[in-house]
Short mmCIF file of C-alpha atoms in Angstrom, two decimals:
data_model
loop_
_atom_site.label_atom_id
_atom_site.label_comp_id
_atom_site.label_asym_id
_atom_site.label_seq_id
_atom_site.Cartn_x
_atom_site.Cartn_y
_atom_site.Cartn_z
CA UNK A 1 -8.26 -4.84 -14.31
CA UNK A 2 -4.68 -3.66 -14.25
CA UNK A 3 -5.62 -0.63 -16.34
CA UNK A 4 -8.48 0.13 -13.98
CA UNK A 5 -6.21 0.27 -10.93
CA UNK A 6 -3.29 1.97 -12.64
CA UNK A 7 -5.39 4.73 -14.20
CA UNK A 8 -7.29 5.70 -11.02
CA UNK A 9 -6.48 6.05 -7.35
CA UNK A 10 -6.81 2.74 -5.53
CA UNK A 11 -9.49 4.12 -3.23
CA UNK A 12 -11.55 5.38 -6.18
CA UNK A 13 -11.89 1.88 -7.62
CA UNK A 14 -14.72 -0.15 -6.14
CA UNK A 15 -15.08 -3.91 -6.26
CA UNK A 16 -18.19 -3.26 -8.36
CA UNK A 17 -15.93 -1.48 -10.89
CA UNK A 18 -13.61 -4.49 -10.83
CA UNK A 19 -16.48 -6.93 -11.34
CA UNK A 20 -17.79 -4.90 -14.29
CA UNK A 21 -14.31 -4.66 -15.82
CA UNK A 22 -13.75 -8.42 -15.45
CA UNK A 23 -17.28 -9.21 -16.62
CA UNK A 24 -18.01 -11.28 -13.50
CA UNK A 25 -20.33 -10.89 -10.56
CA UNK A 26 -19.36 -9.09 -7.40
CA UNK A 27 -19.93 -12.35 -5.52
CA UNK A 28 -17.31 -14.05 -7.70
CA UNK A 29 -14.74 -11.40 -6.76
CA UNK A 30 -15.53 -11.87 -3.05
CA UNK A 31 -15.48 -15.66 -3.37
CA UNK A 32 -12.00 -15.81 -4.89
CA UNK A 33 -10.32 -12.78 -3.32
CA UNK A 34 -12.37 -11.55 -0.37
CA UNK A 35 -11.17 -7.96 -0.65
CA UNK A 36 -9.83 -5.40 -3.07
CA UNK A 37 -6.44 -5.54 -1.37
CA UNK A 38 -6.19 -9.32 -1.75
CA UNK A 39 -7.11 -8.99 -5.43
CA UNK A 40 -4.36 -6.41 -6.00
CA UNK A 41 -1.80 -8.55 -4.12
CA UNK A 42 -2.75 -11.51 -6.29
CA UNK A 43 -2.45 -9.47 -9.48
CA UNK A 44 0.97 -8.13 -8.49
CA UNK A 45 2.18 -11.55 -7.44
CA UNK A 46 1.29 -12.93 -10.87
CA UNK A 47 2.84 -10.03 -12.78
CA UNK A 48 5.98 -9.79 -10.68
CA UNK A 49 6.25 -13.58 -10.86
CA UNK A 50 6.66 -13.22 -14.63
CA UNK A 51 9.46 -10.73 -14.06
CA UNK A 52 11.06 -13.13 -11.57
CA UNK A 53 10.96 -15.99 -14.08
CA UNK A 54 12.66 -13.81 -16.70
CA UNK A 55 15.32 -12.73 -14.20
CA UNK A 56 16.12 -16.25 -13.09
CA UNK A 57 16.20 -17.46 -16.69
CA UNK A 58 18.55 -14.67 -17.76
CA UNK A 59 20.96 -15.32 -14.89
CA UNK A 60 21.61 -18.90 -15.97
CA UNK A 61 25.17 -19.53 -17.12
CA UNK A 62 26.55 -16.08 -16.21
CA UNK A 63 29.39 -16.23 -13.69
CA UNK A 64 30.66 -12.64 -13.77
CA UNK A 65 29.07 -10.62 -10.93
CA UNK A 66 28.94 -7.37 -12.88
CA UNK A 67 27.29 -9.08 -15.84
CA UNK A 68 24.77 -10.83 -13.59
CA UNK A 69 23.81 -7.54 -11.96
CA UNK A 70 23.77 -5.86 -15.36
CA UNK A 71 21.44 -8.52 -16.75
CA UNK A 72 19.13 -8.26 -13.72
CA UNK A 73 18.93 -4.49 -14.16
CA UNK A 74 18.30 -4.80 -17.91
CA UNK A 75 15.50 -7.34 -17.46
CA UNK A 76 13.86 -5.17 -14.80
CA UNK A 77 13.98 -1.97 -16.86
CA UNK A 78 12.83 -3.77 -20.00
CA UNK A 79 9.89 -5.33 -18.15
CA UNK A 80 8.87 -2.02 -16.60
CA UNK A 81 9.19 -0.21 -19.95
CA UNK A 82 6.75 -2.73 -21.38
CA UNK A 83 4.46 -2.93 -18.30
CA UNK A 84 4.39 0.49 -16.62
CA UNK A 85 0.95 -0.20 -15.14
CA UNK A 86 2.52 -2.86 -12.90
CA UNK A 87 4.84 -0.29 -11.35
CA UNK A 88 2.05 2.24 -10.93
CA UNK A 89 -0.12 -0.36 -9.24
CA UNK A 90 2.64 -1.39 -6.89
CA UNK A 91 3.43 2.17 -5.83
CA UNK A 92 -0.08 3.59 -5.71
CA UNK A 93 -2.17 0.70 -4.39
CA UNK A 94 0.14 -1.07 -1.96
CA UNK A 95 1.68 0.69 1.04
CA UNK A 96 5.31 -0.31 1.55
CA UNK A 97 4.36 -1.98 4.84
CA UNK A 98 2.13 -4.35 2.85
CA UNK A 99 4.67 -5.43 0.22
CA UNK A 100 5.27 -8.51 2.34
CA UNK A 101 1.71 -9.55 1.43
CA UNK A 102 2.82 -10.04 -2.17
CA UNK A 103 4.09 -13.62 -2.20
CA UNK A 104 6.81 -13.12 -4.82
CA UNK A 105 8.74 -10.94 -2.34
CA UNK A 106 9.06 -13.98 -0.13
CA UNK A 107 9.98 -16.33 -3.00
CA UNK A 108 13.08 -18.25 -1.94
CA UNK A 109 13.86 -18.95 -5.59
CA UNK A 110 13.82 -15.29 -6.66
CA UNK A 111 15.18 -13.69 -3.51
CA UNK A 112 17.67 -16.49 -3.08
CA UNK A 113 18.93 -16.01 -6.62
CA UNK A 114 19.15 -12.25 -6.37
CA UNK A 115 20.65 -12.14 -2.87
CA UNK A 116 22.98 -14.90 -4.02
CA UNK A 117 24.30 -12.62 -6.77
CA UNK A 118 24.91 -9.88 -4.22
CA UNK A 119 26.49 -12.15 -1.59
CA UNK A 120 28.71 -13.75 -4.23
CA UNK A 121 29.79 -10.31 -5.41
CA UNK A 122 30.65 -9.33 -1.85
CA UNK A 123 32.57 -12.57 -1.27
CA UNK A 124 34.57 -11.99 -4.45
CA UNK A 125 35.38 -8.43 -3.37
CA UNK A 126 33.53 -6.94 -6.35
CA UNK A 127 30.55 -5.47 -4.47
CA UNK A 128 30.63 -3.32 -1.34
CA UNK A 129 30.94 -5.62 1.65
CA UNK A 130 30.72 -2.85 4.27
CA UNK A 131 26.92 -3.21 4.22
CA UNK A 132 24.73 -6.30 4.20
CA UNK A 133 23.56 -7.90 0.98
CA UNK A 134 20.03 -6.82 1.92
CA UNK A 135 21.16 -3.19 1.94
CA UNK A 136 22.65 -3.70 -1.52
CA UNK A 137 19.29 -5.16 -2.58
CA UNK A 138 17.58 -2.05 -1.18
CA UNK A 139 19.98 0.21 -3.11
CA UNK A 140 19.25 -1.70 -6.33
CA UNK A 141 15.48 -1.81 -5.82
CA UNK A 142 15.32 1.74 -4.53
CA UNK A 143 17.20 3.26 -7.42
CA UNK A 144 15.55 1.21 -10.13
CA UNK A 145 12.10 1.61 -8.59
CA UNK A 146 12.41 5.38 -8.25
CA UNK A 147 13.81 5.84 -11.75
CA UNK A 148 11.03 3.74 -13.27
CA UNK A 149 8.26 5.40 -11.25
CA UNK A 150 9.38 8.94 -12.06
CA UNK A 151 9.86 8.00 -15.71
CA UNK A 152 6.19 6.96 -15.79
CA UNK A 153 4.94 9.94 -13.75
CA UNK A 154 6.76 12.38 -16.02
CA UNK A 155 5.20 10.75 -19.06
CA UNK A 156 8.58 10.11 -20.66
CA UNK A 157 8.29 8.53 -24.09
CA UNK A 158 11.89 7.37 -24.52
CA UNK A 159 12.27 3.84 -23.08
CA UNK A 160 14.53 3.56 -20.06
CA UNK A 161 16.41 0.81 -21.85
CA UNK A 162 17.65 3.50 -24.28
CA UNK A 163 19.53 4.96 -21.31
CA UNK A 164 20.52 1.60 -19.88
CA UNK A 165 24.31 1.90 -20.06
CA UNK A 166 24.32 5.24 -18.25
CA UNK A 167 21.81 4.07 -15.63
CA UNK A 168 23.72 0.87 -14.98
CA UNK A 169 26.98 2.80 -14.65
CA UNK A 170 25.40 4.91 -11.88
CA UNK A 171 24.03 1.81 -10.14
CA UNK A 172 27.32 -0.05 -10.43
CA UNK A 173 29.25 2.86 -8.92
CA UNK A 174 26.83 2.91 -5.99
CA UNK A 175 27.18 -0.82 -5.30
CA UNK A 176 30.70 -1.78 -6.32
CA UNK A 177 33.62 -2.18 -3.94
CA UNK A 178 35.66 0.44 -5.80
#
């Protein structure tokens, strides 16, 4: 189903198309999801949940703020290089005002861990403390999200992870206290 939504405009995909693609009845789709939007939110929650698990796992045992942010960025770019359809689905099927309907965005474990990295970096004087940790999160997500999306839209073949050091340097300069 991910390919179905990521290869066509959200509004062009009917629940009948989804049912055919999943080899289930239309009634089954309605029974478990109720709407196309709820189905997409559920799909994204599952897929972004996998990214969250990888992030949390990779942050274990790293104390250095720069390395923790570096690892978070690497895991995100690596995941998106391998799963570009997830990014396309998120940006084409879900208006920004509805991102809160994707449960993983409200995950205390993920958001707590990531905001914790940012708050810790601010407390240590390593990250910019003139803005809130949520603004730093927006800078991170905004830059990474835009880079990944445009990479996909342009049809780039070279993985973003091949450019990781340069991309992280730009991100670090934007967020660091220096």
